[in-house]
XYZ file of C-alpha atoms in Angstrom:
384
model
C -20.635 13.129 29.644
C -19.757 9.452 28.750
C -17.086 8.907 26.113
C -17.792 5.596 24.221
C -14.341 5.545 22.639
C -11.389 4.825 24.616
C -8.079 2.996 24.438
C -8.194 -0.555 25.923
C -4.663 0.219 27.340
C -6.066 2.978 29.456
C -9.064 0.886 30.980
C -8.368 -1.816 33.618
C -11.950 -3.142 33.312
C -14.081 -1.946 30.395
C -16.659 -4.371 31.416
C -17.813 -2.349 34.375
C -18.347 0.655 31.852
C -20.358 -1.765 29.481
C -22.397 -3.025 32.476
C -23.368 0.618 33.367
C -24.041 1.567 29.826
C -26.158 -1.787 29.297
C -28.278 -0.888 32.349
C -28.699 2.889 31.838
C -28.071 3.873 28.220
C -28.193 0.784 25.992
C -28.633 2.995 23.010
C -26.548 6.103 23.628
C -25.497 9.177 21.515
C -21.959 10.220 22.193
C -22.085 13.919 21.368
C -18.347 14.510 21.728
C -17.496 11.874 19.191
C -20.489 12.183 17.127
C -21.425 8.414 17.271
C -24.195 6.142 18.365
C -23.022 3.342 20.898
C -25.172 0.323 20.987
C -24.682 -2.074 24.057
C -27.660 -4.624 24.262
C -27.400 -8.004 22.458
C -30.751 -7.622 20.667
C -30.071 -4.172 19.202
C -26.422 -5.126 18.114
C -28.016 -7.982 16.292
C -30.686 -5.774 14.639
C -27.865 -3.679 13.298
C -25.420 -6.479 12.108
C -28.071 -8.292 10.436
C -29.611 -5.098 8.523
C -28.422 -4.061 5.065
C -29.439 -0.530 5.901
C -26.153 -0.306 7.954
C -23.020 -0.418 5.961
C -19.185 -0.900 6.672
C -17.569 2.578 6.843
C -14.940 3.563 4.252
C -11.519 3.395 5.487
C -9.651 5.343 2.829
C -12.075 7.464 0.894
C -10.730 8.968 -2.466
C -7.323 7.487 -1.335
C -6.767 10.265 1.106
C -3.973 8.243 2.633
C -2.030 7.884 -0.477
C -1.713 4.226 -0.652
C -0.012 2.815 -3.727
C -1.643 0.650 -6.403
C -1.090 -2.696 -4.564
C -2.104 -1.533 -1.153
C -5.185 0.300 -2.773
C -6.240 -2.902 -4.467
C -5.880 -4.978 -1.308
C -7.955 -2.481 0.839
C -10.595 -1.984 -1.876
C -11.357 -5.693 -2.441
C -11.296 -7.085 1.225
C -14.636 -8.886 2.120
C -14.723 -7.406 5.564
C -14.732 -3.770 4.225
C -17.114 -4.099 1.212
C -20.690 -3.583 0.793
C -23.569 -4.741 -1.609
C -22.669 -6.797 -4.740
C -18.910 -6.175 -4.117
C -19.286 -7.884 -0.677
C -21.145 -10.963 -2.211
C -18.553 -11.586 -4.828
C -15.692 -10.965 -2.473
C -17.136 -13.144 0.181
C -17.771 -15.986 -2.311
C -13.994 -15.823 -3.323
C -12.924 -15.895 0.305
C -15.164 -18.796 1.071
C -13.510 -20.699 -2.017
C -10.195 -19.850 -0.723
C -10.864 -21.257 2.592
C -12.523 -24.485 1.173
C -9.150 -24.975 -0.850
C -6.906 -24.889 2.435
C -4.998 -28.040 2.932
C -4.612 -29.647 6.317
C -1.383 -28.960 8.097
C 0.244 -30.158 11.324
C -0.497 -27.416 13.752
C 1.420 -29.314 16.654
C 4.681 -29.264 14.399
C 4.311 -25.459 13.779
C 3.594 -24.553 17.364
C 6.360 -27.047 18.793
C 8.819 -25.460 16.545
C 7.797 -21.910 17.657
C 8.187 -22.871 21.310
C 11.465 -24.471 20.748
C 12.836 -21.445 19.003
C 11.619 -19.022 21.439
C 11.898 -20.823 24.850
C 14.569 -19.329 27.213
C 15.238 -21.139 30.484
C 11.625 -22.555 30.572
C 10.253 -19.088 29.918
C 8.484 -17.707 26.782
C 6.446 -14.719 25.679
C 3.319 -16.525 24.527
C 1.942 -13.428 22.704
C 5.154 -12.519 20.561
C 6.501 -16.094 20.222
C 3.314 -17.972 19.387
C 0.148 -15.832 19.173
C 1.392 -13.481 16.554
C 3.073 -16.106 14.425
C 1.019 -19.434 14.448
C -2.186 -18.261 12.815
C -0.615 -16.691 9.715
C 1.960 -19.623 9.415
C -0.863 -22.115 9.436
C -2.697 -20.229 6.683
C 0.402 -19.713 4.672
C 1.312 -23.462 4.882
C -2.195 -24.572 4.291
C -1.688 -23.016 0.653
C 1.877 -24.438 0.283
C 3.711 -21.178 0.256
C 7.581 -21.537 0.020
C 9.383 -21.232 3.366
C 11.183 -18.030 2.359
C 7.751 -16.444 1.662
C 6.284 -17.864 4.908
C 9.109 -16.127 6.726
C 8.855 -12.890 4.969
C 5.084 -12.537 5.441
C 4.817 -13.824 8.871
C 7.579 -11.258 9.804
C 5.894 -8.189 8.333
C 2.228 -9.091 9.115
C 2.022 -7.272 12.455
C 2.895 -4.120 10.916
C 1.062 -4.647 7.602
C -2.202 -5.389 9.331
C -2.279 -1.414 10.057
C -3.510 -1.187 6.494
C -7.049 -1.723 8.266
C -6.750 1.426 10.595
C -9.023 4.349 9.549
C -6.177 6.658 10.499
C -2.536 5.985 9.608
C 0.738 7.889 10.310
C 2.856 8.697 7.505
C 5.379 6.060 8.523
C 2.696 3.368 8.473
C 1.534 4.432 4.992
C 5.175 4.239 3.790
C 5.745 0.743 5.332
C 2.382 -0.594 3.903
C 3.079 0.781 0.323
C 6.619 -0.867 0.493
C 5.589 -4.205 1.773
C 2.310 -4.352 -0.020
C 4.269 -4.533 -3.575
C 6.059 -7.645 -2.480
C 3.312 -9.262 -0.583
C 0.869 -8.851 -3.697
C 3.533 -10.077 -6.067
C 4.359 -13.178 -4.160
C 0.730 -14.021 -3.475
C -0.330 -13.503 -7.035
C 2.570 -15.717 -8.397
C 1.819 -18.383 -5.819
C -1.913 -18.616 -6.525
C -1.277 -18.910 -10.430
C 0.655 -22.200 -9.479
C -2.219 -23.742 -7.530
C -4.484 -26.204 -9.045
C -7.846 -24.630 -8.177
C -6.838 -21.258 -9.244
C -8.108 -21.190 -12.761
C -11.213 -22.894 -12.147
C -12.085 -20.416 -9.318
C -11.513 -17.601 -11.651
C -13.744 -19.120 -14.304
C -16.567 -20.013 -11.749
C -16.682 -16.442 -10.525
C -16.321 -14.782 -13.987
C -19.225 -16.951 -15.347
C -21.318 -16.657 -12.367
C -21.071 -12.728 -12.040
C -20.251 -11.953 -15.754
C -17.080 -10.159 -14.876
C -13.698 -10.430 -16.836
C -11.083 -12.676 -15.301
C -8.616 -9.658 -15.307
C -10.943 -7.810 -12.870
C -11.440 -10.934 -10.610
C -7.610 -11.516 -10.333
C -6.924 -8.500 -7.817
C -9.992 -9.589 -5.741
C -8.755 -13.061 -5.166
C -5.316 -11.928 -4.576
C -6.462 -9.398 -2.192
C -8.821 -11.836 -0.348
C -6.024 -14.318 0.099
C -4.029 -11.580 1.913
C -7.174 -10.881 3.702
C -6.994 -14.277 5.177
C -3.502 -13.556 6.514
C -4.872 -10.293 8.072
C -8.013 -12.034 9.519
C -5.985 -15.012 11.058
C -3.536 -12.581 12.668
C -6.330 -10.348 13.978
C -8.541 -13.057 15.219
C -5.960 -15.822 15.964
C -3.567 -13.650 18.079
C -6.311 -12.263 20.602
C -8.006 -15.583 20.948
C -4.768 -17.557 21.792
C -3.861 -14.918 24.264
C -7.078 -14.317 25.872
C -8.002 -17.969 26.069
C -4.810 -18.924 27.842
C -5.299 -16.347 30.468
C -8.918 -17.581 31.126
C -8.176 -21.376 31.023
C -5.451 -20.834 33.595
C -7.555 -18.745 35.743
C -10.446 -21.169 35.647
C -8.286 -24.311 35.448
C -10.351 -25.670 32.421
C -7.759 -27.819 30.530
C -8.378 -31.398 31.480
C -8.996 -32.465 27.819
C -9.457 -31.129 24.520
C -13.192 -30.855 24.728
C -12.928 -28.679 27.746
C -10.347 -26.511 26.033
C -12.619 -26.084 23.114
C -15.612 -25.014 25.285
C -13.320 -22.598 27.171
C -12.322 -21.019 23.942
C -15.843 -20.360 22.903
C -16.735 -19.070 26.443
C -13.689 -16.757 26.170
C -15.032 -15.348 22.875
C -18.193 -14.524 24.946
C -16.670 -13.508 28.289
C -13.302 -12.007 27.315
C -13.210 -11.407 23.662
C -10.231 -9.975 21.540
C -12.535 -7.816 19.597
C -14.740 -5.301 21.568
C -16.526 -3.344 19.040
C -16.890 -2.739 15.190
C -18.501 0.133 13.269
C -21.294 0.742 10.842
C -22.724 3.882 8.825
C -26.613 4.158 8.666
C -27.587 4.121 4.848
C -31.033 5.439 5.764
C -32.906 6.652 8.887
C -33.661 3.880 11.257
C -35.341 3.697 14.717
C -34.108 1.538 17.699
C -36.842 2.008 20.364
C -37.328 5.540 20.759
C -34.050 6.666 19.330
C -33.802 7.882 15.722
C -30.522 6.930 13.887
C -30.390 9.263 10.941
C -28.848 8.411 7.494
C -24.983 8.760 7.464
C -24.845 8.611 11.435
C -21.952 6.615 12.690
C -22.642 3.563 14.926
C -20.384 1.812 17.384
C -21.517 -1.879 17.989
C -20.244 -2.761 21.306
C -19.859 -6.579 20.928
C -18.167 -7.245 24.254
C -21.151 -5.607 25.954
C -23.772 -7.485 24.109
C -21.874 -10.699 25.026
C -22.574 -10.050 28.625
C -26.057 -9.002 28.123
C -28.040 -10.765 30.996
C -31.243 -10.785 28.889
C -29.243 -13.140 26.427
C -26.775 -15.138 28.802
C -27.641 -16.413 32.192
C -25.411 -15.298 35.015
C -23.585 -13.402 32.169
C -20.842 -11.964 34.318
C -19.637 -15.616 35.241
C -17.145 -17.589 33.232
C -19.081 -20.745 32.707
C -18.080 -23.129 29.852
C -21.000 -25.358 30.146
C -23.625 -22.453 29.387
C -25.648 -23.798 26.635
C -25.696 -20.687 24.361
C -22.173 -19.566 24.630
C -21.679 -20.156 20.865
C -24.173 -17.207 20.246
C -21.617 -14.742 21.249
C -21.218 -11.901 18.719
C -17.332 -11.666 18.619
C -17.144 -12.749 15.235
C -20.201 -10.876 14.145
C -23.384 -12.308 12.716
C -25.275 -12.167 9.442
C -23.657 -11.273 6.038
C -20.410 -9.795 7.528
C -19.862 -12.777 9.910
C -15.967 -13.317 10.110
C -14.919 -16.175 7.821
C -12.051 -16.980 10.152
C -14.423 -17.887 12.992
C -14.235 -21.711 12.730
C -10.650 -21.692 11.616
C -9.641 -19.497 14.588
C -11.488 -21.767 17.092
C -10.026 -24.804 15.694
C -6.605 -23.547 15.740
C -6.774 -22.279 19.232
C -7.955 -25.595 20.391
C -5.316 -27.565 18.800
C -2.634 -25.151 19.975
C -3.750 -24.908 23.578
C -4.243 -28.646 23.923
C -0.902 -29.064 22.598
C 0.506 -26.636 25.225
C -1.432 -28.345 28.158
C -0.949 -31.845 27.031
C 2.803 -31.466 26.287
C 3.689 -29.478 29.590
C 2.937 -30.416 33.105
C 3.213 -27.171 34.568
C 2.396 -23.747 33.041
C 2.460 -20.500 35.046
C 1.829 -16.808 34.248
C 4.815 -14.774 35.490
C 3.265 -11.341 35.593
C 0.527 -9.935 37.753
C -0.615 -7.152 35.580
C -1.262 -7.705 31.806
C -0.806 -4.555 29.780
C -2.939 -3.993 26.672
C -2.359 -2.565 23.235
C -3.583 0.945 22.757
C -6.483 0.145 20.557
C -10.144 1.206 20.504
C -11.691 -1.930 18.976
C -9.628 -4.563 20.274
C -8.325 -5.921 23.701
C -5.099 -7.617 22.922
C -2.414 -8.400 25.660
C 0.960 -6.997 24.805
C 2.892 -9.640 26.377
C 2.095 -12.950 28.363
C 5.255 -14.280 29.919
C 4.729 -17.878 30.999
C 6.913 -20.614 32.423
C 6.473 -24.120 30.924
C 8.093 -27.362 32.180
C 7.727 -31.049 31.405
């Protein structure tokens, strides 16, 4: 019996598994894990766009014993909410995005490389990919250097707040760090010129008291840190691997096309989950109310019925941008355009600034995650 849930660290090539399932069982009931797995592009879209399928709760009844600040953050994140709560949180997140200032990405990445380069060698993942995205967001909102350092240092462990299951040590760390992160963000937001008008706008539009809106705004700015780390790290890593492998780095436009094709061909996020809010048919399969669903985005991205020559890396394919890596519909990831822009600027800086870039390891190891395929390290040599 096929298991739909596996750690990316244990599978050298998950795409061969997706290919078999796409051909033989595009809608598959995994009896062992009690979950539906959806592999085809059209079926994935039908679920992602349908409000009959909801985001599953991560921490029902606070069974993980998160403290007040951690619970506020997890409760109000746009990506984890449904219904009217999702609508309000998404509007707030979009307003926050619209108030980000432009920053010099080249200056930030140049400093990261300078600080971490040892004898022309650097671990691209740990030196750049895990730091650049969140630093860009923090500096876009004008956070002090001391706060940028603290949050960027803690973010990798803090993002585990998104895990459905957490160890006791992870919960303890999240509780400890969330108090300071929440306090720092709340204080800084109150100093920004757009903050009061944002609160008033949401309060009047949805008839909610400002006191109830404040934790939603604070939580969703912290959510932008989390999203930028999740989306940015993987995209910067996987794009570098594909660009070097396919030698598509002659100019910035080619790099941007390569990043969009990487999102389809070798995405950082491989699946997401939903819960059926009511009975629903996909073909002859009846998905019942409260059934769990695994939407295999990485499989849908290689569906030959949607993408011509789907197993080939082709930056000129006309519909590459229709990949599902960032989702589609109401829960489309708000970090999509930010992540593509940031990755384009960062990788163009790398290939424009250095003449020779080589990967120094043959076998890339991946993090032990079910939903994301993220390289642990990518050691490269860079020379002028």
